[in-house]
mmCIF file of C-alpha atoms in Angstrom:
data_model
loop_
_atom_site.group_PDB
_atom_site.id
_atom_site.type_symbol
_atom_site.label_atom_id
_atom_site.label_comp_id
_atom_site.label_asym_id
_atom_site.label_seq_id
_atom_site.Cartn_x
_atom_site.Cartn_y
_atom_site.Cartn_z
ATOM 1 C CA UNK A 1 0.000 0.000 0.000
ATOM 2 C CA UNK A 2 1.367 3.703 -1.115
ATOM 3 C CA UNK A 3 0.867 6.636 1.189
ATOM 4 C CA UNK A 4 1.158 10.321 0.268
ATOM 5 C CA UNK A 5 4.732 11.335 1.205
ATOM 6 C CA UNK A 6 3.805 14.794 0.659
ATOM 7 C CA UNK A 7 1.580 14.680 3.666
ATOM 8 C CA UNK A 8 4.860 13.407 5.516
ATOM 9 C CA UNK A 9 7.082 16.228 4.285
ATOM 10 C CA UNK A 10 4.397 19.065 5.268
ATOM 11 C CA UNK A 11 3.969 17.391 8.534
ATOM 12 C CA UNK A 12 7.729 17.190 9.722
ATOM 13 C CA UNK A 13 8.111 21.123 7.848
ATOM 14 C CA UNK A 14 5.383 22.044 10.174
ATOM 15 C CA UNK A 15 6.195 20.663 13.323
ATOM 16 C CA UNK A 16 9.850 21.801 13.165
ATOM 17 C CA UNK A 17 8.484 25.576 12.522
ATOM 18 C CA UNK A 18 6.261 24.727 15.508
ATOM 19 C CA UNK A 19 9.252 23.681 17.757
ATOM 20 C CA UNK A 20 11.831 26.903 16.172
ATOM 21 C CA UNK A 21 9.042 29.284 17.527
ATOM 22 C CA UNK A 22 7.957 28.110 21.037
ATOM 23 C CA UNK A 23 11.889 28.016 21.565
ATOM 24 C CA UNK A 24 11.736 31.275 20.342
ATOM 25 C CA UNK A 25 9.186 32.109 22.995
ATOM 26 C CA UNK A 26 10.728 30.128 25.579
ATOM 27 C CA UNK A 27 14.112 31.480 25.712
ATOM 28 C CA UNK A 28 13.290 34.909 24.464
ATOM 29 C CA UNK A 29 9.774 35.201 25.965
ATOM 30 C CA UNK A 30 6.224 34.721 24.642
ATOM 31 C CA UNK A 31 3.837 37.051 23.483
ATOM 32 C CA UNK A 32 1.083 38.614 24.952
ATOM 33 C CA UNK A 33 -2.146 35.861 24.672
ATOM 34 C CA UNK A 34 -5.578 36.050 25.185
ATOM 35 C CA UNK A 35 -6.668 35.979 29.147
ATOM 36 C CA UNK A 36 -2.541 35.801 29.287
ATOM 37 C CA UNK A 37 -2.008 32.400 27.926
ATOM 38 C CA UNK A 38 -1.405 30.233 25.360
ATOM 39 C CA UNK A 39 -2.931 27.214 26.809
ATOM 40 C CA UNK A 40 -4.813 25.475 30.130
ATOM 41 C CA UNK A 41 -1.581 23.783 30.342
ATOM 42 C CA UNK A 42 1.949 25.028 31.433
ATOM 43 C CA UNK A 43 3.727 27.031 28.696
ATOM 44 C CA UNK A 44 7.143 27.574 28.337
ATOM 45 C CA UNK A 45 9.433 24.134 27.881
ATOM 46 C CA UNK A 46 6.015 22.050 27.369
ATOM 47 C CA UNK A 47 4.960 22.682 23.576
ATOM 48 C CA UNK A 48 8.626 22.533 22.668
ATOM 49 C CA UNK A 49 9.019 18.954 24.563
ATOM 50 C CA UNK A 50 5.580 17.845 22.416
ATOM 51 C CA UNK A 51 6.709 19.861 18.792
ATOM 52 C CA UNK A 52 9.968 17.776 19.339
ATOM 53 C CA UNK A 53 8.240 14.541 19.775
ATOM 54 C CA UNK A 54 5.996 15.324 17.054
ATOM 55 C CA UNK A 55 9.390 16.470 14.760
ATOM 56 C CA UNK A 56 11.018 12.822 15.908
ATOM 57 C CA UNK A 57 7.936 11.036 15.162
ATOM 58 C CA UNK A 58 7.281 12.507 12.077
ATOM 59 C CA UNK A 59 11.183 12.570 10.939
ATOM 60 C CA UNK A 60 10.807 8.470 11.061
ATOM 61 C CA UNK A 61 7.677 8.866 9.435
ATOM 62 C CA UNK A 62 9.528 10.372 6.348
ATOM 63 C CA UNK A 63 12.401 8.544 6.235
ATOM 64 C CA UNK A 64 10.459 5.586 5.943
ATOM 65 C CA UNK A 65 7.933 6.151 3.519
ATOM 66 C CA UNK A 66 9.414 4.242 0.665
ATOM 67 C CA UNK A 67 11.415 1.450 2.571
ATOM 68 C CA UNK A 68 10.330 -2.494 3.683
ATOM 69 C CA UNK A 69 10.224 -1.843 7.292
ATOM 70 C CA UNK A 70 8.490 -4.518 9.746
ATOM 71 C CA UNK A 71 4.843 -4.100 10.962
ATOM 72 C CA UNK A 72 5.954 -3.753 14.630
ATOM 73 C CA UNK A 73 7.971 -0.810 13.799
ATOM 74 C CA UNK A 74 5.124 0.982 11.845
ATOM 75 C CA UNK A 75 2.735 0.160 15.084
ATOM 76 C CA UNK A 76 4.844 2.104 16.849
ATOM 77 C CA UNK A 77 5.478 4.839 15.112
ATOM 78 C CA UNK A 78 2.088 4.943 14.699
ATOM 79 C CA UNK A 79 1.841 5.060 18.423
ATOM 80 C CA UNK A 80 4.384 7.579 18.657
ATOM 81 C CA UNK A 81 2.934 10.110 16.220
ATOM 82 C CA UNK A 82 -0.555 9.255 17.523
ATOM 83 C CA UNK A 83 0.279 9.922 21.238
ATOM 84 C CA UNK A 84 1.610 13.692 20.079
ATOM 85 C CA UNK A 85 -0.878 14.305 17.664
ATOM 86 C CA UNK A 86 -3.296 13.761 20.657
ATOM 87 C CA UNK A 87 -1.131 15.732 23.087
ATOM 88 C CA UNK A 88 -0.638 18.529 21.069
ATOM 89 C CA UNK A 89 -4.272 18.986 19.925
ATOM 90 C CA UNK A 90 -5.158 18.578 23.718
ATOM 91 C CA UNK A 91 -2.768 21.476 24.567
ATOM 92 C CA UNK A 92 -4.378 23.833 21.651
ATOM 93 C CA UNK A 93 -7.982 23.131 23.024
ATOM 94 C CA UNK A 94 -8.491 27.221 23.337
ATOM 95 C CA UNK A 95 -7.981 27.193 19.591
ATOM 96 C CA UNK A 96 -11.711 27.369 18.798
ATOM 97 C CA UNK A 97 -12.199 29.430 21.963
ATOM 98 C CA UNK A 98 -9.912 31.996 20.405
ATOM 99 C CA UNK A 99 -11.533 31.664 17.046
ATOM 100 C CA UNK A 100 -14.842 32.733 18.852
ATOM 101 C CA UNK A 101 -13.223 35.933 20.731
ATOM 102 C CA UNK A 102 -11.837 37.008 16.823
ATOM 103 C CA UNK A 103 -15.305 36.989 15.889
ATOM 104 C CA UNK A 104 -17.118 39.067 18.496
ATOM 105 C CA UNK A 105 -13.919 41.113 19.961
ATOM 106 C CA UNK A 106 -12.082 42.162 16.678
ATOM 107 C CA UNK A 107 -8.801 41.601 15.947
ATOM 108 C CA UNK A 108 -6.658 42.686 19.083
ATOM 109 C CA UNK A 109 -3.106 41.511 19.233
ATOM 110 C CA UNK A 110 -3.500 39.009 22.094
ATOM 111 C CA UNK A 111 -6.403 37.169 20.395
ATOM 112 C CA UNK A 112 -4.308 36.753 16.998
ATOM 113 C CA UNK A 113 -1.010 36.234 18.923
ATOM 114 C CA UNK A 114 -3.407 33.374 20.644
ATOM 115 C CA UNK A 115 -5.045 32.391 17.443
ATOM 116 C CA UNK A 116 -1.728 31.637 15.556
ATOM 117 C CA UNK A 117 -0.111 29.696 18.562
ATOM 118 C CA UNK A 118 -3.408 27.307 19.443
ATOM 119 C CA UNK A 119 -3.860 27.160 15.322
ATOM 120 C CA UNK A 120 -0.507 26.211 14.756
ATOM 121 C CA UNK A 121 -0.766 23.536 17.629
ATOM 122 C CA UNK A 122 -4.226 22.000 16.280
ATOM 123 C CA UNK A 123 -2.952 22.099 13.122
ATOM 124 C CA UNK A 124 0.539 20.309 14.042
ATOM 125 C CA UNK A 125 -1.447 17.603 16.075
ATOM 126 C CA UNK A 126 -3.967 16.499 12.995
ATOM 127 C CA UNK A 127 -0.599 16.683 10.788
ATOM 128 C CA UNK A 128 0.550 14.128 13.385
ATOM 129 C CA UNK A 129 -2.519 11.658 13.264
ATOM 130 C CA UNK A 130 -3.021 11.635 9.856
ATOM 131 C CA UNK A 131 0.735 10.407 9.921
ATOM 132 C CA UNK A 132 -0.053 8.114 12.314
ATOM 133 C CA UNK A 133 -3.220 6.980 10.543
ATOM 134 C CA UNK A 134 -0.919 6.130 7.351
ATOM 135 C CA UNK A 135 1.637 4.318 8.982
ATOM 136 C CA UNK A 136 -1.259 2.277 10.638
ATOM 137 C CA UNK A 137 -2.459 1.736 7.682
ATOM 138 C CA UNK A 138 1.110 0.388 5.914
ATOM 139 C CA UNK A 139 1.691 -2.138 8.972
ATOM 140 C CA UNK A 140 -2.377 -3.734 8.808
ATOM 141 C CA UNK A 141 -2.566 -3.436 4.708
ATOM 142 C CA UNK A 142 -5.985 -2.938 4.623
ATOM 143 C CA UNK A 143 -8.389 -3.050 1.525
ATOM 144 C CA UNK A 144 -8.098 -0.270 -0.748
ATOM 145 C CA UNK A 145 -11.496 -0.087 -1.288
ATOM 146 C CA UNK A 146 -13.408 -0.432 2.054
ATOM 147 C CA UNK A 147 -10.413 0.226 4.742
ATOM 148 C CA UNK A 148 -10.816 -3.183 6.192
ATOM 149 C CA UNK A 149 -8.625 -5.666 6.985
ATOM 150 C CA UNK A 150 -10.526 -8.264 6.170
ATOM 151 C CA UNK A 151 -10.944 -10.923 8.378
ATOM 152 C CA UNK A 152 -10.529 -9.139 11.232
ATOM 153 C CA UNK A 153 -12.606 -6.063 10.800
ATOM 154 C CA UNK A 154 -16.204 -6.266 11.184
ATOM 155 C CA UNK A 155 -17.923 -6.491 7.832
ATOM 156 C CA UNK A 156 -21.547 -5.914 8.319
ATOM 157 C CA UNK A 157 -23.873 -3.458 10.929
ATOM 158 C CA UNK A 158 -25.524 -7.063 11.897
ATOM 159 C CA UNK A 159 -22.594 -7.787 13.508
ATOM 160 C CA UNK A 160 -21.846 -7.534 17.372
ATOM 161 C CA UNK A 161 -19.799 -4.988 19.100
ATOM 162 C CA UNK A 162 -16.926 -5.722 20.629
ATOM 163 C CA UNK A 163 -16.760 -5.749 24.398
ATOM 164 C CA UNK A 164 -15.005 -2.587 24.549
ATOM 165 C CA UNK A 165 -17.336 -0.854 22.984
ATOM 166 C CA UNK A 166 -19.939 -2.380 25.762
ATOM 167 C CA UNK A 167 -17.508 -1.177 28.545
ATOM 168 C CA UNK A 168 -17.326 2.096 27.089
ATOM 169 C CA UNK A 169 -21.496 2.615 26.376
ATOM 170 C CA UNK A 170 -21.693 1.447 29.784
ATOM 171 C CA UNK A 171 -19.453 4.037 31.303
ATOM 172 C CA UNK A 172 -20.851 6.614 30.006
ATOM 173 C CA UNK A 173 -24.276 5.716 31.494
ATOM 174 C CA UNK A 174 -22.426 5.112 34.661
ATOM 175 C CA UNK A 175 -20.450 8.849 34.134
ATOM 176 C CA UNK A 176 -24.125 10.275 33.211
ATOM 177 C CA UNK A 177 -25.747 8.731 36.611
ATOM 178 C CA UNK A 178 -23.108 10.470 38.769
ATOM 179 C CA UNK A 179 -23.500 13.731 37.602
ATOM 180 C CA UNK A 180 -27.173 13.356 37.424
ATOM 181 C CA UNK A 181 -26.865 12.091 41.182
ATOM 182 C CA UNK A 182 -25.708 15.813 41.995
ATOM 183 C CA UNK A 183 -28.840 17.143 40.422
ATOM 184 C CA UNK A 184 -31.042 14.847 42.217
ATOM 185 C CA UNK A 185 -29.355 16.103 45.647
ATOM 186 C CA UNK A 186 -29.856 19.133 44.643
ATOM 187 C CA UNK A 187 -33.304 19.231 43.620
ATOM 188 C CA UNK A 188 -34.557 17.812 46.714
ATOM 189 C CA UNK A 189 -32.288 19.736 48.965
ATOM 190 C CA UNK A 190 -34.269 22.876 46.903
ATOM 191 C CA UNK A 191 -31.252 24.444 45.497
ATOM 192 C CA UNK A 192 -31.624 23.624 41.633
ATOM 193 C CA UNK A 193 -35.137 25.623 41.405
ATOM 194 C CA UNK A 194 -33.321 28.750 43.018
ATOM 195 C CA UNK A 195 -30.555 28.744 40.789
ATOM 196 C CA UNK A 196 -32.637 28.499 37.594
ATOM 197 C CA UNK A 197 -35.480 31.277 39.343
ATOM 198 C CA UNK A 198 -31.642 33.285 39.328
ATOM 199 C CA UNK A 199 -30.841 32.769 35.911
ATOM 200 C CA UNK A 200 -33.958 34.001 34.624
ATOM 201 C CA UNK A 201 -34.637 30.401 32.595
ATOM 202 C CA UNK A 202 -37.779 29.242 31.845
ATOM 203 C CA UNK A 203 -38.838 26.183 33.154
ATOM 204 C CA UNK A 204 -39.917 24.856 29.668
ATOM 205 C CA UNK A 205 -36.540 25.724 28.474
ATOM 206 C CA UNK A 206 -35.091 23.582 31.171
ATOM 207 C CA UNK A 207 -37.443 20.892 30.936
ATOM 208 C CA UNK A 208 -36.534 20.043 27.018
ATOM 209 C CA UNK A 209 -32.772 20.319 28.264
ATOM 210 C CA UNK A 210 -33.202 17.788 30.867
ATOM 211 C CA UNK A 211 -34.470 15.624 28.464
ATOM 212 C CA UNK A 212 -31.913 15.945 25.936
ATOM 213 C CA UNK A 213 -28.972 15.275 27.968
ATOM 214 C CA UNK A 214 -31.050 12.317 29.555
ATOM 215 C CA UNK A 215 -31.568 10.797 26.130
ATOM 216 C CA UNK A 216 -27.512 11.495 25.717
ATOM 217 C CA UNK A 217 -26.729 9.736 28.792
ATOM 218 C CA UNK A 218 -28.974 6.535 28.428
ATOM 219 C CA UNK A 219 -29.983 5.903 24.761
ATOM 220 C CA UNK A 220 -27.429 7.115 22.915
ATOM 221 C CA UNK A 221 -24.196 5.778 24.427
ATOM 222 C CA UNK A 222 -26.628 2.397 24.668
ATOM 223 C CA UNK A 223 -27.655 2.844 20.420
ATOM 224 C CA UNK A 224 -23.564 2.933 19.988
ATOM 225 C CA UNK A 225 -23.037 -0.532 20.947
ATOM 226 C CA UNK A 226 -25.917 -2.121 20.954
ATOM 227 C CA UNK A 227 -27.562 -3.469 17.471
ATOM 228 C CA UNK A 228 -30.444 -1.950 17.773
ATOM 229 C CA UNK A 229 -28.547 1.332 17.188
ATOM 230 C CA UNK A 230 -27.463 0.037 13.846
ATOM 231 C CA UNK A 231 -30.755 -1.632 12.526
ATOM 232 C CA UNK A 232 -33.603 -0.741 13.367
ATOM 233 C CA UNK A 233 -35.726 -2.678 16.038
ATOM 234 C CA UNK A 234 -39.047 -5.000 15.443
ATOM 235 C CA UNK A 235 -41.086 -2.151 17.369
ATOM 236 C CA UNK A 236 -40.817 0.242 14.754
ATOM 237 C CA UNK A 237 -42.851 -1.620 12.329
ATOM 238 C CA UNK A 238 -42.122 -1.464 8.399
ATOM 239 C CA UNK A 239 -38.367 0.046 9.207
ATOM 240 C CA UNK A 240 -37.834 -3.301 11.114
ATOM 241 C CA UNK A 241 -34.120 -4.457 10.302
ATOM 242 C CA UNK A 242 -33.691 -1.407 7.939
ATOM 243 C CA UNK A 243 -30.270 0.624 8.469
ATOM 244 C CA UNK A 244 -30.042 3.122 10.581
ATOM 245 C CA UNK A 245 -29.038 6.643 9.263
ATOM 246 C CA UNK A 246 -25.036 6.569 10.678
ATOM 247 C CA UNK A 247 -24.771 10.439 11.429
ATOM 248 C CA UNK A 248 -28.164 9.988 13.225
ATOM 249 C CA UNK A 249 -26.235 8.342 16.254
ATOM 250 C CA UNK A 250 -22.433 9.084 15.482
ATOM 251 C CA UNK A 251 -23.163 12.384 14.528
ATOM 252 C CA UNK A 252 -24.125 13.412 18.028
ATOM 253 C CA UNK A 253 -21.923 11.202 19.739
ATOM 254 C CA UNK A 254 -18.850 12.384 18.499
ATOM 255 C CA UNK A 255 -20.459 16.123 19.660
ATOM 256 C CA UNK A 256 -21.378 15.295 22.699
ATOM 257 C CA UNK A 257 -18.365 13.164 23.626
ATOM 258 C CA UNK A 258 -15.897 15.532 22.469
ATOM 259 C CA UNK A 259 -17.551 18.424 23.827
ATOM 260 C CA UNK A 260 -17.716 16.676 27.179
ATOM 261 C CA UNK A 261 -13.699 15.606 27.069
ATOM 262 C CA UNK A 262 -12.380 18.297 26.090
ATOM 263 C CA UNK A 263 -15.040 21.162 28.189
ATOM 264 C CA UNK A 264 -14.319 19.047 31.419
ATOM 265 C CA UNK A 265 -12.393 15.913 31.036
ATOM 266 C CA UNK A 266 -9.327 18.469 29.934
ATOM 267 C CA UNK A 267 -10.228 22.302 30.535
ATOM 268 C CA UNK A 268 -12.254 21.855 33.355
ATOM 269 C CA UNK A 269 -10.434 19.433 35.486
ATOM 270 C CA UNK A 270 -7.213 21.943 34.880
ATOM 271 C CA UNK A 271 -8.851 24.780 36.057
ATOM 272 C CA UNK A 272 -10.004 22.850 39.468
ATOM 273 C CA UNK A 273 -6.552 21.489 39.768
ATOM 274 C CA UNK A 274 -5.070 25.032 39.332
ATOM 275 C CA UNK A 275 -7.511 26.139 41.776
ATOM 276 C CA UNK A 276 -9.526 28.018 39.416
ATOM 277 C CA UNK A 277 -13.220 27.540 41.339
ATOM 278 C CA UNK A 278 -14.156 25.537 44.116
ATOM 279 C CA UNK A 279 -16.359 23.752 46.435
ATOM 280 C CA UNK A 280 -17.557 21.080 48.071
ATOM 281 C CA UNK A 281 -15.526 17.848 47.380
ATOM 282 C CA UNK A 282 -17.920 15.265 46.989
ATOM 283 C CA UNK A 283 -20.717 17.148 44.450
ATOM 284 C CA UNK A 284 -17.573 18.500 42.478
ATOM 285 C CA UNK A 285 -15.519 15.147 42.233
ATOM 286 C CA UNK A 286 -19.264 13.336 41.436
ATOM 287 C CA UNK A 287 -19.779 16.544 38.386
ATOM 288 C CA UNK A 288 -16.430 16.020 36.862
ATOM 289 C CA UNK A 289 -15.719 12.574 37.177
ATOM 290 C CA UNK A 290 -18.960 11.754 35.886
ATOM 291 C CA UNK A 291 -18.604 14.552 32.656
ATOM 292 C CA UNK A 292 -15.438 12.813 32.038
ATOM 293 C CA UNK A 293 -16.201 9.729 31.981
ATOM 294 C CA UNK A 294 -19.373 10.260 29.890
ATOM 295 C CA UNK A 295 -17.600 11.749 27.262
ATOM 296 C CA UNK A 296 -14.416 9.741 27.036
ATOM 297 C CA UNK A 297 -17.413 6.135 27.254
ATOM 298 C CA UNK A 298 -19.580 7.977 24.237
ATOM 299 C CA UNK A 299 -16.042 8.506 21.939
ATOM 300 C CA UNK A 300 -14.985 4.878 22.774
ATOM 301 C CA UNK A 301 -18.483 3.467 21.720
ATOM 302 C CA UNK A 302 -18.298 5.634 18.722
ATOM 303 C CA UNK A 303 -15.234 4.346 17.330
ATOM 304 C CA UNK A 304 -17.037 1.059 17.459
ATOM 305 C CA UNK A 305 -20.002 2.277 15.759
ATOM 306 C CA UNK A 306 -17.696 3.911 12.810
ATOM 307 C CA UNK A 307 -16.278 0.892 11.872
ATOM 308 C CA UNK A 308 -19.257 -1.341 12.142
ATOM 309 C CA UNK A 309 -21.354 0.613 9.997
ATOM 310 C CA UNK A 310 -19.329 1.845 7.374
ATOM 311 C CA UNK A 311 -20.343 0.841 3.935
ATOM 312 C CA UNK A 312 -20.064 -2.525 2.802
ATOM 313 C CA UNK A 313 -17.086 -3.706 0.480
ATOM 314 C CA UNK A 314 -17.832 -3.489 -2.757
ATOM 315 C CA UNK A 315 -15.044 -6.272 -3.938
ATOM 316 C CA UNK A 316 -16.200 -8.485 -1.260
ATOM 317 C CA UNK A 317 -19.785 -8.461 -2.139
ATOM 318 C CA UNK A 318 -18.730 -9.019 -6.040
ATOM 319 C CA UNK A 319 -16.499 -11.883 -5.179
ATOM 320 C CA UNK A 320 -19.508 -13.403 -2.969
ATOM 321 C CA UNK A 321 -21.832 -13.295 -5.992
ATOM 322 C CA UNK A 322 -19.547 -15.138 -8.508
#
């Protein structure tokens, strides 16, 4: 299988630009950013530790391109460019923060100063998985057509989830029930009524809420691994074992599980580490654990759900009908 070594070259160009300027700015100083920083995350020596990772990773990646080299090696290159691709779109999360203060706030030095750094990072990070999603693809040689490896990828929506995907749909219920369990508290103890009278919400407002995030804590992370989220059910009468639309469940939970991650698995457990806001220990740990795990359970599930229902394989069903 051939890869685009183009893609290669632009990554590794990239990522050693990234690394020349943030030792620019680490030596010599950085900027002034939006709200006064680049990221949630310590500045400084950090995006220069994950631009050179990212440089190493994609360096072998490039070198490589062209030669015989054994699967184990690609794996973990793969690995290696995955795990800063990941860490360096994790430390530009303000990226689309920053995009949103250009829009309504104008073009002030601090939110382009911010808007190049976090761009450069998000950008350097997808450079990185797509590299990693190439040399993935070299070591498994799947089909050109479909993106399987056959054999060991699932080939139809009819068939079952792995357990993974299980463990994650379940934890995301389980995340969903303990922040849900704060609400509860909360609504007997009296307090949630008084903070929405505060906000000036209206209850029917609220009401449809409630039952949105329900149906995103119980049926949807269940309709990711379970078949019934894939074909549709007896009880819904002539769409009986019809396929279900794919962006009608993996649509919204790749938004809600990302959105959940990256809001509080990453920004907003920083900002209670740092100290950022407070209060009591229990109801807090029970809000962000449970966001946390919700979202990280719903992107698990969904990775199961992407492959299971992608399209069938055109030179698989040809050879079955000869």
């Amino acid at each position: 299988m051939r890869v685009d070594g183009s893609v290669r070259l632009i990554a590794l160009v990239w990522q050693a630009v990234y690394v020349v300027v943030h030792l620019w700015w680490a030596i010599g100083g950085a900027p002034l950013f939006l709200n006064g920083r680049e990221s949630y995350f310590p500045g400084g020596w950090v995006p220069v530790a994950l631009g050179v990772l990212a440089t190493v990773g994609c360096l072998a990646a490039a070198a490589t391109a062209r030669r015989e080299v054994g699967d184990t090696r690609r794996h973990v290159l793969a690995g290696i460019t995955a795990l800063a691709g990941v860490a360096l779109c994790v430390y530009s999360f303000l990226f689309p923060i920053t995009l949103v203060a250009l829009l309504f706030e104008g073009a002030r030095s601090g939110i382009v100063a911010s808007l190049l750094a976090t761009g450069g990072g998000a950008v350097a990070g997808v450079l990185c998985l797509r590299v990693a999603v190439d040399e993935r693809r070299l070591a498994v040689r799947p089909c050109e057509l479909c993106g399987r490896v056959h054999g060991k990828s699932p080939e139809s929506r009819a068939e079952r989830a792995p357990g993974w995907a299980f463990a994650g749909a379940y934890v995301a219920v389980a995340g969903f029930a303990a922040r849900i369990s704060v609400w509860l508290a909360d609504t007997i103890a009296g307090r949630w009524q008084s903070e929405v009278s505060r906000a000036n919400v209206s209850w029917s407002a609220m009401v449809v809420f409630m039952v949105l995030i329900s149906l995103a804590g119980t049926v949807l992370p269940l309709a990711l691994a379970h078949r019934w989220g894939r074909l549709w059910p007896a009880w819904v009468g002539p769409l009986r074992g019809r396929a279900v639309p794919r962006w009608l469940v993996l649509g919204p939970g790749l938004f809600v599980g990302a959105g959940l991650t990256a809001y509080f698995g990453i920004a907003g457990n920083t900002a209670w580490i740092r100290g950022d806001f407070g209060g009591p220990f229990l109801p807090l740990f029970l809000e962000m654990a449970g966001y946390t795990l919700w979202g990280i359970g719903l992107l698990v599930a969904c990775a199961s759900y992407a492959a299971l229902t992608r399209p069938p394989c055109r030179q698989l069903i040809r050879e079955q009908a000869r």
